[in-house]
């Protein structure tokens, strides 16, 4: 009973059935489809398509009958798809073609049938000329292809009984696989050795089949076949072997196939097996090709880039067939090539991963000279560190900067629109410069050493600590004494001072020890006349009116002593109220020296503006600092200033001030321009801490500070009036009272703090 | 009579100022405002009479060789007045920069050559041969020690420790404490000088009040 294999599900059906009893698919799609043959469909083609030439190129132009079946099928599919796209593109432009381009074009089945007709030689050999085993073998392959690729092929019945045991086993296994949903199968294991009908285009296909085909044809012409009988058989079988899409599985397998198979020489088997792949013309070519494949190490070097159907796989598979010679009782897995057993997924190789199946010796010279990309990469990988630094520095920026990543253009790109739709490798219309490329990504990571990291951490900690709020210790509020307490203290102090003034009874005798600065002041001031007759003394008045009572006594006594020496006094005020105070002091001092001509021997210069800067200007050139006297006369025409051009023309400087800061300004600005001359100071008591260091350093010759200085100067110069014991008494009583008040306040404050501390910490 | 009148005014104003002992009062404020007003008026008169006219106007009015030079301070003074106007205040930056620059230069120069260098040199005078007596050595040692410890007190460089903030080394901390003592003594001396000066002024005022009362009372 002959059976027909369902092209849809692959199950066996009786030959009488027109539809599959399992999936109800038509077992004879060509008969049921009703599609006309390509020859008939050619009539329906439009004129422009007819003028374009035959849809299928003539056989003489493309010797595709010598290509492997799977490659032929792929090419036919690709051509059909391209033609369909072209027609669709044209039909979109021409509406009269739009309605049903499928009717105008042959279907895949029609095309395959047409190809089968075209590939069929004019005088096809009879079936009996073919070896039975070959037909059965091809029928097995094609059955598997057609069943798994779900292509419309003409089914033929095959008797189950006539099949050998191994083929039955295969069919049973195949049937079991076919009953499963196709999608549920393990896709990693291809069920057919023919390539899947993936949209391979011709440009991505390896060119090695063509390279193989061309020398085979040449050799065909140049060399006679090894065995004409075998060659005739092969030719006839090849000519009768349709493409995988159109061939129909043979229906009968001769009974003596096993025996014939055993008697078949291995070379013939190899030739026959390989003829389905690449159709070598002779057994020598097969042997050479097998040797080349076995000696080629390219697949081993790049195992991950194994092409889906490389020659190694076919060779290993064919070699296994040659060695085992029989497949009876063998499992289907034995027929599976090695790459399938290893679980290599049958995927379309990308252009980068396609490994040429030929060794370099087979490549043409011009191609071999180019070398493989891997070799070029290795050769060009010159480490940059080998370059000297100066050369690195001289390199242009473009050479150092990373090149923008450019995505390699795929050669498989097919134009999808426009008049060149469907053509691969079309040059892009837009210029390259307008293409967007992702900007280069530069690494922003800095190479930071551990030491630098430590510094960064320290800096961060400092910045963090600065921004972190720190609790401020609660400061004790200093409360002013109450008005009553303040009034009591005031009254007490006033009473004591008034009592001291009125009683004139100091607590102790006048001081008998004289500080060195007071002694130096007195000695220097009273000896000016011994060094220079009528000494010219510059009297600086840098004093506020409020502190005049403290300074008045010493100032008046010092000026009177100068008047006694008939000194020429030049008063230089630096405060706004100083001129009046200077006049007052001078007049009071002059009262003690009736013989002294104050108006002639003294001059009151006007206010010296600018404070420190004015002092510097006066020290640099006195005539620039002061122009007129207090009365508005020309200062430098007065008697005391005649002949004075610089500060060096003065014999001494006597400064009367109440501020240590102002006294320091005088010293700093005047002393450098007035060296080795007496520089005396009468100051307030509050300026004493400032002035004593300058006395010790020798910048100031003598100082009288406060009321104490006045008293001491009076005691050192007995010629000067009587001692004012009332002031001294009040001064002592007042000092004692203030000291006691300070001590009492400190004691009260300490007691209060101690009590608060005890309240806060009772255990202490 | 005139002296008696001025003495009476002085006596009243003195009592008005001393009334601050019982707190802020109108009499004190009257005396205070009077003093401020009189001082400002007097200062203005002094400046005009003794600075502007003799130093600026007179040279410009009387043509001389210095007239052209005096135009510079006049221009700077006018520019300084523009600071009263917010729109033209930028013009006053030039004389202000001139004043600040010259003032800073004068002060720094005087501080360096009039105080710093001389005081540093004077710190070592106690150890020189002519003054190499025992008291001089002791004074010099105390002076040097006080200067070093005082300067180390103002050394704030330290290591930051968790929970303690910036902590100076232990030896620096101890020396700084000694320097802090010297600083306290110095400030105490200044404070004492201020108190004594104020006490002297108060005594002078009280003496004036008593004398004026004595003149009133026959």
PDB file of C-alpha atoms in Angstrom, chain A residues 134-362:
ATOM      1  CA  UNK A 134      19.784   7.105  -4.606  1.00  0.00           C
ATOM      2  CA  UNK A 135      16.175   7.823  -5.233  1.00  0.00           C
ATOM      3  CA  UNK A 136      15.253   6.492  -1.883  1.00  0.00           C
ATOM      4  CA  UNK A 137      17.961   8.508  -0.257  1.00  0.00           C
ATOM      5  CA  UNK A 138      16.983  11.673  -1.983  1.00  0.00           C
ATOM      6  CA  UNK A 139      13.392  10.929  -1.318  1.00  0.00           C
ATOM      7  CA  UNK A 140      14.114  10.663   2.353  1.00  0.00           C
ATOM      8  CA  UNK A 141      15.882  13.971   2.417  1.00  0.00           C
ATOM      9  CA  UNK A 142      13.329  15.734   0.379  1.00  0.00           C
ATOM     10  CA  UNK A 143      10.550  14.246   2.389  1.00  0.00           C
ATOM     11  CA  UNK A 144      12.069  15.585   5.508  1.00  0.00           C
ATOM     12  CA  UNK A 145      12.600  18.914   3.907  1.00  0.00           C
ATOM     13  CA  UNK A 146       9.180  19.182   2.537  1.00  0.00           C
ATOM     14  CA  UNK A 147       7.529  17.933   5.628  1.00  0.00           C
ATOM     15  CA  UNK A 148       9.353  20.317   7.961  1.00  0.00           C
ATOM     16  CA  UNK A 149       9.554  23.270   5.685  1.00  0.00           C
ATOM     17  CA  UNK A 150       5.839  22.989   4.963  1.00  0.00           C
ATOM     18  CA  UNK A 151       6.342  23.606   1.340  1.00  0.00           C
ATOM     19  CA  UNK A 152       3.946  22.706  -1.358  1.00  0.00           C
ATOM     20  CA  UNK A 153       5.396  19.708  -2.914  1.00  0.00           C
ATOM     21  CA  UNK A 154       3.792  17.031  -4.845  1.00  0.00           C
ATOM     22  CA  UNK A 155       3.367  14.031  -2.743  1.00  0.00           C
ATOM     23  CA  UNK A 156       4.011  10.601  -3.938  1.00  0.00           C
ATOM     24  CA  UNK A 157       3.036   7.426  -2.437  1.00  0.00           C
ATOM     25  CA  UNK A 158       5.572   5.108  -0.911  1.00  0.00           C
ATOM     26  CA  UNK A 159       4.888   1.728   0.226  1.00  0.00           C
ATOM     27  CA  UNK A 160       5.601   1.081   3.843  1.00  0.00           C
ATOM     28  CA  UNK A 161       6.246  -2.464   3.213  1.00  0.00           C
ATOM     29  CA  UNK A 162       8.835  -1.723   0.618  1.00  0.00           C
ATOM     30  CA  UNK A 163      10.791   0.445   2.901  1.00  0.00           C
ATOM     31  CA  UNK A 164      13.788  -0.974   4.648  1.00  0.00           C
ATOM     32  CA  UNK A 165      13.855  -1.301   8.329  1.00  0.00           C
ATOM     33  CA  UNK A 166      16.043   1.704   8.957  1.00  0.00           C
ATOM     34  CA  UNK A 167      13.873   3.853   6.825  1.00  0.00           C
ATOM     35  CA  UNK A 168      10.809   2.673   8.583  1.00  0.00           C
ATOM     36  CA  UNK A 169      12.376   3.538  11.865  1.00  0.00           C
ATOM     37  CA  UNK A 170      13.145   6.933  10.580  1.00  0.00           C
ATOM     38  CA  UNK A 171       9.614   7.407   9.359  1.00  0.00           C
ATOM     39  CA  UNK A 172       8.182   6.312  12.604  1.00  0.00           C
ATOM     40  CA  UNK A 173      10.346   8.735  14.459  1.00  0.00           C
ATOM     41  CA  UNK A 174       9.591  11.390  11.979  1.00  0.00           C
ATOM     42  CA  UNK A 175       5.929  10.676  12.253  1.00  0.00           C
ATOM     43  CA  UNK A 176       6.076  10.990  15.949  1.00  0.00           C
ATOM     44  CA  UNK A 177       7.811  14.275  15.567  1.00  0.00           C
ATOM     45  CA  UNK A 178       5.353  15.435  12.982  1.00  0.00           C
ATOM     46  CA  UNK A 179       2.430  14.723  15.251  1.00  0.00           C
ATOM     47  CA  UNK A 180       3.784  17.215  17.643  1.00  0.00           C
ATOM     48  CA  UNK A 181       3.187  20.840  16.935  1.00  0.00           C
ATOM     49  CA  UNK A 182       5.974  22.175  14.913  1.00  0.00           C
ATOM     50  CA  UNK A 183       6.541  25.027  17.213  1.00  0.00           C
ATOM     51  CA  UNK A 184       6.922  22.663  20.126  1.00  0.00           C
ATOM     52  CA  UNK A 185       9.898  20.976  18.664  1.00  0.00           C
ATOM     53  CA  UNK A 186      13.324  21.695  19.793  1.00  0.00           C
ATOM     54  CA  UNK A 187      14.380  24.337  17.423  1.00  0.00           C
ATOM     55  CA  UNK A 188      17.945  23.887  18.337  1.00  0.00           C
ATOM     56  CA  UNK A 189      17.972  20.616  16.534  1.00  0.00           C
ATOM     57  CA  UNK A 190      17.134  21.081  12.930  1.00  0.00           C
ATOM     58  CA  UNK A 191      15.071  18.332  11.512  1.00  0.00           C
ATOM     59  CA  UNK A 192      16.260  18.893   8.037  1.00  0.00           C
ATOM     60  CA  UNK A 193      19.673  19.284   6.627  1.00  0.00           C
ATOM     61  CA  UNK A 194      18.383  21.749   4.165  1.00  0.00           C
ATOM     62  CA  UNK A 195      18.585  25.323   5.336  1.00  0.00           C
ATOM     63  CA  UNK A 196      15.515  26.922   6.662  1.00  0.00           C
ATOM     64  CA  UNK A 197      13.628  29.195   4.414  1.00  0.00           C
ATOM     65  CA  UNK A 198      15.016  32.249   6.055  1.00  0.00           C
ATOM     66  CA  UNK A 199      15.128  35.361   4.019  1.00  0.00           C
ATOM     67  CA  UNK A 200      18.648  34.917   2.858  1.00  0.00           C
ATOM     68  CA  UNK A 201      19.646  37.131   0.079  1.00  0.00           C
ATOM     69  CA  UNK A 202      22.207  36.382  -2.461  1.00  0.00           C
ATOM     70  CA  UNK A 203      24.599  38.982  -1.275  1.00  0.00           C
ATOM     71  CA  UNK A 204      24.893  37.441   2.165  1.00  0.00           C
ATOM     72  CA  UNK A 205      25.353  33.993   0.882  1.00  0.00           C
ATOM     73  CA  UNK A 206      28.895  32.780   0.823  1.00  0.00           C
ATOM     74  CA  UNK A 207      30.500  32.844  -2.475  1.00  0.00           C
ATOM     75  CA  UNK A 208      32.263  29.610  -2.071  1.00  0.00           C
ATOM     76  CA  UNK A 209      29.585  27.624  -3.891  1.00  0.00           C
ATOM     77  CA  UNK A 210      30.106  29.722  -6.943  1.00  0.00           C
ATOM     78  CA  UNK A 211      33.803  29.432  -6.558  1.00  0.00           C
ATOM     79  CA  UNK A 212      33.415  25.738  -6.355  1.00  0.00           C
ATOM     80  CA  UNK A 213      31.030  25.592  -9.212  1.00  0.00           C
ATOM     81  CA  UNK A 214      33.187  27.441 -11.652  1.00  0.00           C
ATOM     82  CA  UNK A 215      36.254  25.224 -11.419  1.00  0.00           C
ATOM     83  CA  UNK A 216      34.046  22.172 -11.497  1.00  0.00           C
ATOM     84  CA  UNK A 217      32.615  23.250 -14.800  1.00  0.00           C
ATOM     85  CA  UNK A 218      36.004  24.039 -16.140  1.00  0.00           C
ATOM     86  CA  UNK A 219      37.274  20.778 -14.963  1.00  0.00           C
ATOM     87  CA  UNK A 220      34.287  19.167 -16.494  1.00  0.00           C
ATOM     88  CA  UNK A 221      35.248  20.505 -19.820  1.00  0.00           C
ATOM     89  CA  UNK A 222      38.936  19.943 -19.346  1.00  0.00           C
ATOM     90  CA  UNK A 223      38.917  16.576 -17.756  1.00  0.00           C
ATOM     91  CA  UNK A 224      36.755  13.719 -18.628  1.00  0.00           C
ATOM     92  CA  UNK A 225      34.758  12.138 -15.857  1.00  0.00           C
ATOM     93  CA  UNK A 226      36.207   9.241 -14.042  1.00  0.00           C
ATOM     94  CA  UNK A 227      33.483   6.949 -15.020  1.00  0.00           C
ATOM     95  CA  UNK A 228      31.164   7.921 -17.736  1.00  0.00           C
ATOM     96  CA  UNK A 229      28.506   5.580 -16.463  1.00  0.00           C
ATOM     97  CA  UNK A 230      28.640   7.000 -13.044  1.00  0.00           C
ATOM     98  CA  UNK A 231      28.770  10.495 -14.422  1.00  0.00           C
ATOM     99  CA  UNK A 232      25.781   9.823 -16.573  1.00  0.00           C
ATOM    100  CA  UNK A 233      23.946   8.514 -13.600  1.00  0.00           C
ATOM    101  CA  UNK A 234      24.907  11.469 -11.554  1.00  0.00           C
ATOM    102  CA  UNK A 235      23.989  13.862 -14.341  1.00  0.00           C
ATOM    103  CA  UNK A 236      20.718  12.221 -14.909  1.00  0.00           C
ATOM    104  CA  UNK A 237      19.999  12.078 -11.273  1.00  0.00           C
ATOM    105  CA  UNK A 238      21.058  15.668 -10.894  1.00  0.00           C
ATOM    106  CA  UNK A 239      18.948  16.756 -13.751  1.00  0.00           C
ATOM    107  CA  UNK A 240      16.021  14.860 -12.468  1.00  0.00           C
ATOM    108  CA  UNK A 241      16.549  16.070  -8.982  1.00  0.00           C
ATOM    109  CA  UNK A 242      14.329  19.044  -8.592  1.00  0.00           C
ATOM    110  CA  UNK A 243      14.752  21.748  -6.099  1.00  0.00           C
ATOM    111  CA  UNK A 244      13.694  21.007  -2.568  1.00  0.00           C
ATOM    112  CA  UNK A 245      10.634  23.052  -3.128  1.00  0.00           C
ATOM    113  CA  UNK A 246       9.468  21.289  -6.211  1.00  0.00           C
ATOM    114  CA  UNK A 247      10.739  17.831  -5.951  1.00  0.00           C
ATOM    115  CA  UNK A 248       8.299  15.247  -4.937  1.00  0.00           C
ATOM    116  CA  UNK A 249       9.329  12.348  -2.849  1.00  0.00           C
ATOM    117  CA  UNK A 250       9.757   9.242  -4.805  1.00  0.00           C
ATOM    118  CA  UNK A 251       7.219   6.690  -4.225  1.00  0.00           C
ATOM    119  CA  UNK A 252       9.044   3.454  -4.475  1.00  0.00           C
ATOM    120  CA  UNK A 253      12.202   2.173  -3.014  1.00  0.00           C
ATOM    121  CA  UNK A 254      13.716  -0.781  -4.699  1.00  0.00           C
ATOM    122  CA  UNK A 255      14.061  -3.835  -2.709  1.00  0.00           C
ATOM    123  CA  UNK A 256      17.671  -4.267  -3.480  1.00  0.00           C
ATOM    124  CA  UNK A 257      18.534  -0.886  -2.139  1.00  0.00           C
ATOM    125  CA  UNK A 258      20.333  -2.311   0.820  1.00  0.00           C
ATOM    126  CA  UNK A 259      22.328  -4.627  -1.233  1.00  0.00           C
ATOM    127  CA  UNK A 260      23.061  -2.010  -3.764  1.00  0.00           C
ATOM    128  CA  UNK A 261      24.035   0.299  -1.032  1.00  0.00           C
ATOM    129  CA  UNK A 262      26.455  -2.266   0.264  1.00  0.00           C
ATOM    130  CA  UNK A 263      27.885  -2.756  -3.171  1.00  0.00           C
ATOM    131  CA  UNK A 264      28.190   0.917  -3.835  1.00  0.00           C
ATOM    132  CA  UNK A 265      31.766   2.041  -3.627  1.00  0.00           C
ATOM    133  CA  UNK A 266      32.495   4.607  -1.090  1.00  0.00           C
ATOM    134  CA  UNK A 267      33.735   7.015  -3.703  1.00  0.00           C
ATOM    135  CA  UNK A 268      30.460   6.814  -5.480  1.00  0.00           C
ATOM    136  CA  UNK A 269      28.619   7.280  -2.287  1.00  0.00           C
ATOM    137  CA  UNK A 270      30.654  10.281  -1.553  1.00  0.00           C
ATOM    138  CA  UNK A 271      30.115  11.638  -4.973  1.00  0.00           C
ATOM    139  CA  UNK A 272      26.430  11.039  -4.783  1.00  0.00           C
ATOM    140  CA  UNK A 273      26.131  12.488  -1.370  1.00  0.00           C
ATOM    141  CA  UNK A 274      28.119  15.476  -2.172  1.00  0.00           C
ATOM    142  CA  UNK A 275      26.335  15.989  -5.415  1.00  0.00           C
ATOM    143  CA  UNK A 276      23.293  16.973  -3.471  1.00  0.00           C
ATOM    144  CA  UNK A 277      25.342  19.613  -1.774  1.00  0.00           C
ATOM    145  CA  UNK A 278      27.665  21.148  -4.235  1.00  0.00           C
ATOM    146  CA  UNK A 279      27.703  18.833  -7.162  1.00  0.00           C
ATOM    147  CA  UNK A 280      31.319  18.097  -7.714  1.00  0.00           C
ATOM    148  CA  UNK A 281      31.846  16.606 -11.046  1.00  0.00           C
ATOM    149  CA  UNK A 282      34.151  13.836 -10.103  1.00  0.00           C
ATOM    150  CA  UNK A 283      35.188  11.706  -7.230  1.00  0.00           C
ATOM    151  CA  UNK A 284      38.572  13.342  -7.227  1.00  0.00           C
ATOM    152  CA  UNK A 285      37.052  16.647  -6.560  1.00  0.00           C
ATOM    153  CA  UNK A 286      35.084  15.114  -3.766  1.00  0.00           C
ATOM    154  CA  UNK A 287      38.172  13.643  -2.294  1.00  0.00           C
ATOM    155  CA  UNK A 288      40.075  16.847  -2.666  1.00  0.00           C
ATOM    156  CA  UNK A 289      37.243  18.765  -1.181  1.00  0.00           C
ATOM    157  CA  UNK A 290      37.004  16.352   1.703  1.00  0.00           C
ATOM    158  CA  UNK A 291      40.721  16.683   2.300  1.00  0.00           C
ATOM    159  CA  UNK A 292      40.484  20.409   2.226  1.00  0.00           C
ATOM    160  CA  UNK A 293      37.650  20.364   4.663  1.00  0.00           C
ATOM    161  CA  UNK A 294      39.388  18.027   6.992  1.00  0.00           C
ATOM    162  CA  UNK A 295      42.610  19.983   6.862  1.00  0.00           C
ATOM    163  CA  UNK A 296      40.913  23.292   7.259  1.00  0.00           C
ATOM    164  CA  UNK A 297      41.197  24.550  10.762  1.00  0.00           C
ATOM    165  CA  UNK A 298      39.098  27.598  10.397  1.00  0.00           C
ATOM    166  CA  UNK A 299      35.995  26.233  12.107  1.00  0.00           C
ATOM    167  CA  UNK A 300      38.100  25.012  14.973  1.00  0.00           C
ATOM    168  CA  UNK A 301      39.677  28.389  15.423  1.00  0.00           C
ATOM    169  CA  UNK A 302      36.351  30.143  15.568  1.00  0.00           C
ATOM    170  CA  UNK A 303      33.965  27.607  16.987  1.00  0.00           C
ATOM    171  CA  UNK A 304      31.340  30.135  17.856  1.00  0.00           C
ATOM    172  CA  UNK A 305      31.114  31.279  14.287  1.00  0.00           C
ATOM    173  CA  UNK A 306      30.164  27.986  12.785  1.00  0.00           C
ATOM    174  CA  UNK A 307      28.044  28.569   9.754  1.00  0.00           C
ATOM    175  CA  UNK A 308      24.707  26.923   9.713  1.00  0.00           C
ATOM    176  CA  UNK A 309      25.631  24.578   6.945  1.00  0.00           C
ATOM    177  CA  UNK A 310      29.301  24.520   6.539  1.00  0.00           C
ATOM    178  CA  UNK A 311      31.138  22.022   4.473  1.00  0.00           C
ATOM    179  CA  UNK A 312      32.586  20.465   7.579  1.00  0.00           C
ATOM    180  CA  UNK A 313      29.205  19.529   8.801  1.00  0.00           C
ATOM    181  CA  UNK A 314      28.225  17.979   5.549  1.00  0.00           C
ATOM    182  CA  UNK A 315      31.524  16.285   5.234  1.00  0.00           C
ATOM    183  CA  UNK A 316      31.332  14.807   8.700  1.00  0.00           C
ATOM    184  CA  UNK A 317      27.839  13.730   8.092  1.00  0.00           C
ATOM    185  CA  UNK A 318      28.696  12.203   4.784  1.00  0.00           C
ATOM    186  CA  UNK A 319      31.777  10.565   6.151  1.00  0.00           C
ATOM    187  CA  UNK A 320      29.715   8.996   8.812  1.00  0.00           C
ATOM    188  CA  UNK A 321      27.410   7.691   6.195  1.00  0.00           C
ATOM    189  CA  UNK A 322      30.325   6.226   4.329  1.00  0.00           C
ATOM    190  CA  UNK A 323      31.766   4.510   7.312  1.00  0.00           C
ATOM    191  CA  UNK A 324      28.611   3.062   8.717  1.00  0.00           C
ATOM    192  CA  UNK A 325      27.262   2.142   5.270  1.00  0.00           C
ATOM    193  CA  UNK A 326      23.998   1.086   6.716  1.00  0.00           C
ATOM    194  CA  UNK A 327      21.516   2.906   8.817  1.00  0.00           C
ATOM    195  CA  UNK A 328      19.358   0.005   9.809  1.00  0.00           C
ATOM    196  CA  UNK A 329      18.654  -0.150  13.447  1.00  0.00           C
ATOM    197  CA  UNK A 330      20.460   3.033  14.009  1.00  0.00           C
ATOM    198  CA  UNK A 331      18.974   5.887  15.835  1.00  0.00           C
ATOM    199  CA  UNK A 332      18.080   9.033  14.008  1.00  0.00           C
ATOM    200  CA  UNK A 333      20.573  10.900  16.062  1.00  0.00           C
ATOM    201  CA  UNK A 334      23.356   9.018  14.350  1.00  0.00           C
ATOM    202  CA  UNK A 335      22.460  10.749  11.152  1.00  0.00           C
ATOM    203  CA  UNK A 336      22.465  14.084  12.723  1.00  0.00           C
ATOM    204  CA  UNK A 337      25.607  16.035  12.058  1.00  0.00           C
ATOM    205  CA  UNK A 338      27.968  16.869  14.784  1.00  0.00           C
ATOM    206  CA  UNK A 339      26.979  20.487  14.986  1.00  0.00           C
ATOM    207  CA  UNK A 340      23.404  19.466  15.581  1.00  0.00           C
ATOM    208  CA  UNK A 341      24.393  17.102  18.344  1.00  0.00           C
ATOM    209  CA  UNK A 342      26.350  19.861  19.964  1.00  0.00           C
ATOM    210  CA  UNK A 343      23.244  21.918  20.065  1.00  0.00           C
ATOM    211  CA  UNK A 344      24.387  24.601  17.728  1.00  0.00           C
ATOM    212  CA  UNK A 345      21.454  26.691  16.849  1.00  0.00           C
ATOM    213  CA  UNK A 346      20.834  26.944  13.232  1.00  0.00           C
ATOM    214  CA  UNK A 347      20.854  30.593  12.713  1.00  0.00           C
ATOM    215  CA  UNK A 348      21.614  32.790   9.869  1.00  0.00           C
ATOM    216  CA  UNK A 349      25.249  33.687   9.998  1.00  0.00           C
ATOM    217  CA  UNK A 350      25.980  37.314  10.191  1.00  0.00           C
ATOM    218  CA  UNK A 351      28.525  38.749   7.833  1.00  0.00           C
ATOM    219  CA  UNK A 352      30.964  39.148  10.695  1.00  0.00           C
ATOM    220  CA  UNK A 353      30.636  35.597  11.874  1.00  0.00           C
ATOM    221  CA  UNK A 354      30.804  33.899   8.515  1.00  0.00           C
ATOM    222  CA  UNK A 355      33.968  31.932   8.380  1.00  0.00           C
ATOM    223  CA  UNK A 356      35.178  31.118   4.963  1.00  0.00           C
ATOM    224  CA  UNK A 357      35.252  27.399   4.666  1.00  0.00           C
ATOM    225  CA  UNK A 358      38.407  27.431   2.653  1.00  0.00           C
ATOM    226  CA  UNK A 359      41.880  27.636   3.769  1.00  0.00           C
ATOM    227  CA  UNK A 360      44.005  30.485   2.711  1.00  0.00           C
ATOM    228  CA  UNK A 361      45.720  28.529   0.014  1.00  0.00           C
ATOM    229  CA  UNK A 362      42.497  28.347  -1.927  1.00  0.00           C
TER     230      UNK A 362
END
